[in-house]
Coordinates of C-alpha atoms and ligand atoms in Angstrom, one line a residue:
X1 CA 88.6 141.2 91.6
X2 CA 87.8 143.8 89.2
X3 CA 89.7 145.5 86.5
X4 CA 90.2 148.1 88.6
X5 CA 91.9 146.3 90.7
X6 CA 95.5 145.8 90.9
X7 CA 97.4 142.8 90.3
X8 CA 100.3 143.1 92.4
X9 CA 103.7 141.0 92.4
X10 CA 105.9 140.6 95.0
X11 CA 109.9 139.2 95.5
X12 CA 110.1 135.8 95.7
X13 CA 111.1 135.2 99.1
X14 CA 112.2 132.3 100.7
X15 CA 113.6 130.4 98.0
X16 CA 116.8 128.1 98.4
X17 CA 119.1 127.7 96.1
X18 CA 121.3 124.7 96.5
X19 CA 124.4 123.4 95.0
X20 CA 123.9 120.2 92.3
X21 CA 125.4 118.2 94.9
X22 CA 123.8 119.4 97.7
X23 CA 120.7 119.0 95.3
X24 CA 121.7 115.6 94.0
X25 CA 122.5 114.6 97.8
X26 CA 118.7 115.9 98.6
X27 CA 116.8 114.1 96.0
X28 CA 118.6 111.2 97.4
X29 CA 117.9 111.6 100.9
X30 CA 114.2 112.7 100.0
X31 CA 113.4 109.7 98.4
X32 CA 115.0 107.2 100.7
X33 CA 112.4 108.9 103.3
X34 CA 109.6 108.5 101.2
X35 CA 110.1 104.9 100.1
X36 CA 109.9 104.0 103.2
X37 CA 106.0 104.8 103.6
X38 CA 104.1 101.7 103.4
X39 CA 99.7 101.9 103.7
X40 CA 98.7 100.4 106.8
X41 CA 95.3 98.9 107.8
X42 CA 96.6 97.5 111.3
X43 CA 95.8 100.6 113.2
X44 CA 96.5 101.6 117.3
X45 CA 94.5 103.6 119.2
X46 CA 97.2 105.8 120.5
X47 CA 96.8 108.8 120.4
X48 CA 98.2 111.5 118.6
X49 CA 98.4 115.4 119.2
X50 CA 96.2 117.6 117.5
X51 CA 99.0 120.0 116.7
X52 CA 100.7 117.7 114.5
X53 CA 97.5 116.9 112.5
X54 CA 96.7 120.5 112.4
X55 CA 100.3 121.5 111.0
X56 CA 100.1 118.5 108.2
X57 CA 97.3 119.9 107.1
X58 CA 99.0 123.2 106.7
X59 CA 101.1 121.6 104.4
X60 CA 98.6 120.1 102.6
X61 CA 97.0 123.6 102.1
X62 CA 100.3 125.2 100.4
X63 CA 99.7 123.3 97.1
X64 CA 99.1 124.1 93.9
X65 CA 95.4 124.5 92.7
X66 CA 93.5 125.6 89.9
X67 CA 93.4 129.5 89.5
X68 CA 94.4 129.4 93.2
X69 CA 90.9 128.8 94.2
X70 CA 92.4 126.1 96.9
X71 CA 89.0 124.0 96.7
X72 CA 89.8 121.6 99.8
X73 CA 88.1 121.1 103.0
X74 CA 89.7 118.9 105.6
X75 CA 87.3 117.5 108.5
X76 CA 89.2 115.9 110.8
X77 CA 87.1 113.7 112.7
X78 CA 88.1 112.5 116.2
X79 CA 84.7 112.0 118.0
X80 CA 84.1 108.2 118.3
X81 CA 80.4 108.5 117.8
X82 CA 81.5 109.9 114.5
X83 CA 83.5 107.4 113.8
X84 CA 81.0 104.9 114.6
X85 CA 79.0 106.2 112.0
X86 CA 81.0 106.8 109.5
X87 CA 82.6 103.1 109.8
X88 CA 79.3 102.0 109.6
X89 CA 78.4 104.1 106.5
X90 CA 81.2 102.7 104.7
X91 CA 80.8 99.1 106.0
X92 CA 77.1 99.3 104.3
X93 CA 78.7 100.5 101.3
X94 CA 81.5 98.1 100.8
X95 CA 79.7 95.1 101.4
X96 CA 77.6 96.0 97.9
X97 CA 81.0 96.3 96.2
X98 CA 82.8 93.0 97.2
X99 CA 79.4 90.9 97.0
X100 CA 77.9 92.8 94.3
X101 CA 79.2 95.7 92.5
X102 CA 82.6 95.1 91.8
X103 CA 83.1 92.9 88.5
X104 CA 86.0 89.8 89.3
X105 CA 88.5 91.5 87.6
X106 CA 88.7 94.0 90.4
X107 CA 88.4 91.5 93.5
X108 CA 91.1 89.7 91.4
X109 CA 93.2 93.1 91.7
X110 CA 92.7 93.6 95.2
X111 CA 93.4 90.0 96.2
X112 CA 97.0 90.7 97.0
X113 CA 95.9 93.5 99.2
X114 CA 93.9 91.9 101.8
X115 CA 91.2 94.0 101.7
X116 CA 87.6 92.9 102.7
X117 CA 84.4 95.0 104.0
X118 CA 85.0 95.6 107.2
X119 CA 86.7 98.4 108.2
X120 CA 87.7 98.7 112.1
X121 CA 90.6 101.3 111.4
X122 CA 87.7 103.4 111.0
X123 CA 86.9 103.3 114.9
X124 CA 90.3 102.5 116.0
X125 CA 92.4 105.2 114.0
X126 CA 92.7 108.8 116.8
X127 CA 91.7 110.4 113.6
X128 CA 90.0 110.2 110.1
X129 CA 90.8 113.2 107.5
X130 CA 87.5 113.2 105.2
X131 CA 88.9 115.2 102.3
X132 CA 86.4 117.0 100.2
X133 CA 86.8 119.4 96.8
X134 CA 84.9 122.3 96.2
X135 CA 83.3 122.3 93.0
X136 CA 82.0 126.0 93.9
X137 CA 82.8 128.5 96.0
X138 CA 80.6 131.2 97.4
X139 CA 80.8 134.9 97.8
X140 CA 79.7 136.8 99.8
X141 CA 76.8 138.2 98.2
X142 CA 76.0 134.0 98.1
X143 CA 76.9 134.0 94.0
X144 CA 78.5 130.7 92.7
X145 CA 81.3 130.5 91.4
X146 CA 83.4 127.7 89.5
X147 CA 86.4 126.1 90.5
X148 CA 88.8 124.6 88.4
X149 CA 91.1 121.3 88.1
X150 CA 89.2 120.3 91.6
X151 CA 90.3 116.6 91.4
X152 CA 94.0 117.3 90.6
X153 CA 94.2 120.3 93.2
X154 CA 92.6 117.9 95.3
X155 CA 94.9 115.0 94.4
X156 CA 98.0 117.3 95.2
X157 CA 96.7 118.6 98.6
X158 CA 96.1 115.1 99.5
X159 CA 99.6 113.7 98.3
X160 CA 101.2 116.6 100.4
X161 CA 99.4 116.0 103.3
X162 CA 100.6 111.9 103.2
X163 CA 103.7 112.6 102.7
X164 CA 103.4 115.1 105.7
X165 CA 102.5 112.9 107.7
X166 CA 104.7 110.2 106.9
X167 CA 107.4 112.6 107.3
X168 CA 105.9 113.5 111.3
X169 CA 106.1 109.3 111.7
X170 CA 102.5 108.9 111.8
X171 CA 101.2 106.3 109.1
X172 CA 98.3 106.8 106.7
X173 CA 95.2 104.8 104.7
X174 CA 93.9 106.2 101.6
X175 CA 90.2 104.9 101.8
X176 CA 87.4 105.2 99.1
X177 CA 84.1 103.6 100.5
X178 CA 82.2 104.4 97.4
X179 CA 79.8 106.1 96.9
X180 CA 80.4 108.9 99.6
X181 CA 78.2 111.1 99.8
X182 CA 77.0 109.9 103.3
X183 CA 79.8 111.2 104.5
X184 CA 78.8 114.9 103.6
X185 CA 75.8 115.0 105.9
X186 CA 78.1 113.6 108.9
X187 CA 80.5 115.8 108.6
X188 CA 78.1 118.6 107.9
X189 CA 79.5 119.9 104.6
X190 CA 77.9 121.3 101.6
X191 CA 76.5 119.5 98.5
X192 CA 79.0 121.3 96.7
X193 CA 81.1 119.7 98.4
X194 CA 82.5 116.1 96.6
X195 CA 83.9 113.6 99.5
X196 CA 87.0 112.6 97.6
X197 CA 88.1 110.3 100.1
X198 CA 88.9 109.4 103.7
X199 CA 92.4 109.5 105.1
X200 CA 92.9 107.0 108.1
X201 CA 95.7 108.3 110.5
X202 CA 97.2 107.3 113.7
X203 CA 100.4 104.7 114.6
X204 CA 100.6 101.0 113.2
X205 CA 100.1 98.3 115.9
X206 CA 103.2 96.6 117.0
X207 CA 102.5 93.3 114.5
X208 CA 101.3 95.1 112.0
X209 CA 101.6 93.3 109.0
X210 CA 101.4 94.8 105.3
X211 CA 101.5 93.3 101.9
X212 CA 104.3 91.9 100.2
X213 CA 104.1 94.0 96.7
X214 CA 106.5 95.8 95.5
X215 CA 106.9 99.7 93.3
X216 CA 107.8 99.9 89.6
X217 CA 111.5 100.9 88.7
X218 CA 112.1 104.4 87.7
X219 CA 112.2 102.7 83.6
X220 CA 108.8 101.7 84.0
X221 CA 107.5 104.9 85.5
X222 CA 109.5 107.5 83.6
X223 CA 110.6 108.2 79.9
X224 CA 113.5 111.0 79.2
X225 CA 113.4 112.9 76.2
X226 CA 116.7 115.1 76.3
Ligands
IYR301 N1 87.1 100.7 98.5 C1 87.3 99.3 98.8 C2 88.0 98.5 97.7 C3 89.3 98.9 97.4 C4 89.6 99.4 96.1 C5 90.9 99.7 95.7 I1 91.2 100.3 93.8 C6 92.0 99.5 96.7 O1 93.3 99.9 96.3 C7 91.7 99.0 97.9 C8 90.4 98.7 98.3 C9 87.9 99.0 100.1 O2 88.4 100.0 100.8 O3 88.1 97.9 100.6

C-alpha cells in the first residue's frame, strides 16, 4: 500500500455480546468440548467429505497473524500415492531419530506415548494437512517481501484448525517427522515455504486405544495477577 492510499475502518459487525452468565455458562460448555479431544494414532480409513475438511480449514484461515500477512499454506493430501511417499519420507526420517538422533532423555519422554518409527496413519488417514509458513510472500512484480511472527501465526492457524475439527467429530495427529523439507518437493510448494508440520485426519478405529496421561490443573498452567 502506499501513502496515498487509504486506510479505511469499518463497523465491527458481527460481534456478540453475551450476558456473564451466558458467558460463564459458555466458557463452561466450551471447555467440556474441548477436553474431550484426545491425539489419536489408531487411524480408519473411512472416509471423510471434502467439504468438512475444506470448511475447517476456513476456520483455521480466520486467525490472527503477523501484520495480517496470513503466511499459511494448507495441502491437503488425499492421493494414496502421495501418501505412500510421504509415509515413506517420514519413516526414513524417524528411524535416524529413535536409533540415532534423539539423545535418551527424549526417548525417555516419549516412552509413555507409544510412539516408534513407523507411521501407517500416514497411509491409512483419508487425509494428511501438511501445514507450511511463509517466510515471504511475493508480489506481483515477483519482489520479496517479509512476513512476520510466521511460527506463532502458524501455531494459531493450526490450533484453530484442531480444534475445528474436533469440533466436526473427526480426530487429529500433530506429526513432526523431522527434518521436513522433503515434504516441500511432494507437495510442490516453495522453498520459502517452511513445512511446520503434518496434521493426520480421519475417524479413530473402533479399538482404538490412547495413552493414559493426564493435563495439568488450571494452578499449574495459569497465574492471576488482579
Ligand atoms: N517425531 C517423532 C517423535 C515424537 C516427538 C515428540 I516431542 C512427540 O510428542 C511425539 C513423537 C514421532 O513422530 O514419532
Amino acid at each position: 500500500m502506499s501513502k496515498m492510499d487509504a486506510y479505511t475502518f469499518i463497523d465491527l459487525e458481527n460481534y456478540v455480546r453475551h450476558n456473564e452468565s451466558e458467558m460463564a455458562d459458555r466458557a463452561k460448555a466450551f471447555y467440556q468440548q474441548v477436553k474431550t479431544r484426545r491425539t489419536i494414532r489408531d487411524f480408519s480409513p473411512e472416509r471423510v467429505p471434502r467439504q468438512i475438511i475444506e470448511d475447517c480449514i476456513r476456520a483455521a484461515g480466520t486467525a490472527p497473524s503477523g501484520a495480517n500477512r496470513q503466511p499459511w499454506h494448507f495441502a491437503v493430501i488425499q492421493s494414496p500415492e502421495l501418501k505412500q511417499k510421504i509415509r515413506s519420507g517420514a519413516e526414513a526420517e524417524e528411524r535416524e531419530f529413535y536409533e540415532r538422533r534423539a539423545p535418551q532423555d527424549w526417548l525417555d519422554a516419549l516412552a509413555p506415548l507409544g510412539t516408534d518409527e513407523n507411521k501407517p496413519f500416514l497411509e491409512l488417514a483419508p487425509y494428511l494437512i501438511v501445514i507450511f509458513g511463509q517466510k515471504f510472500e511475493l508480489d506481483e512484480h515477483g519482489t520479496k517481501h517479509k512476513n512476520y511472527y510466521v511460527p506463532e501465526s502458524v501455531g494459531i492457524a493450526t490450533g484453530i484448525l484442531i480444534t475445528a475439527l474436533h469440533n466436526a467429530g473427526l480426530v487429529t495427529l500433530t506429526h513432526t517427522p523431522s527434518p521436513m523439507r522433503f515434504l516441500n518437493e511432494l507437495c510442490g510448494r516453495p522453498v520459502t515455504e517452511k513445512p511446520e508440520m503434518i496434521l493426520v485426519v480421519g475417524y479413530p478405529t473402533k479399538d482404538a486405544q490412547v495413552p493414559d496421561i493426564s493435563r495439568k490443573d488450571l494452578g499449574e498452567i495459569a497465574s492471576f495477577h488482579a
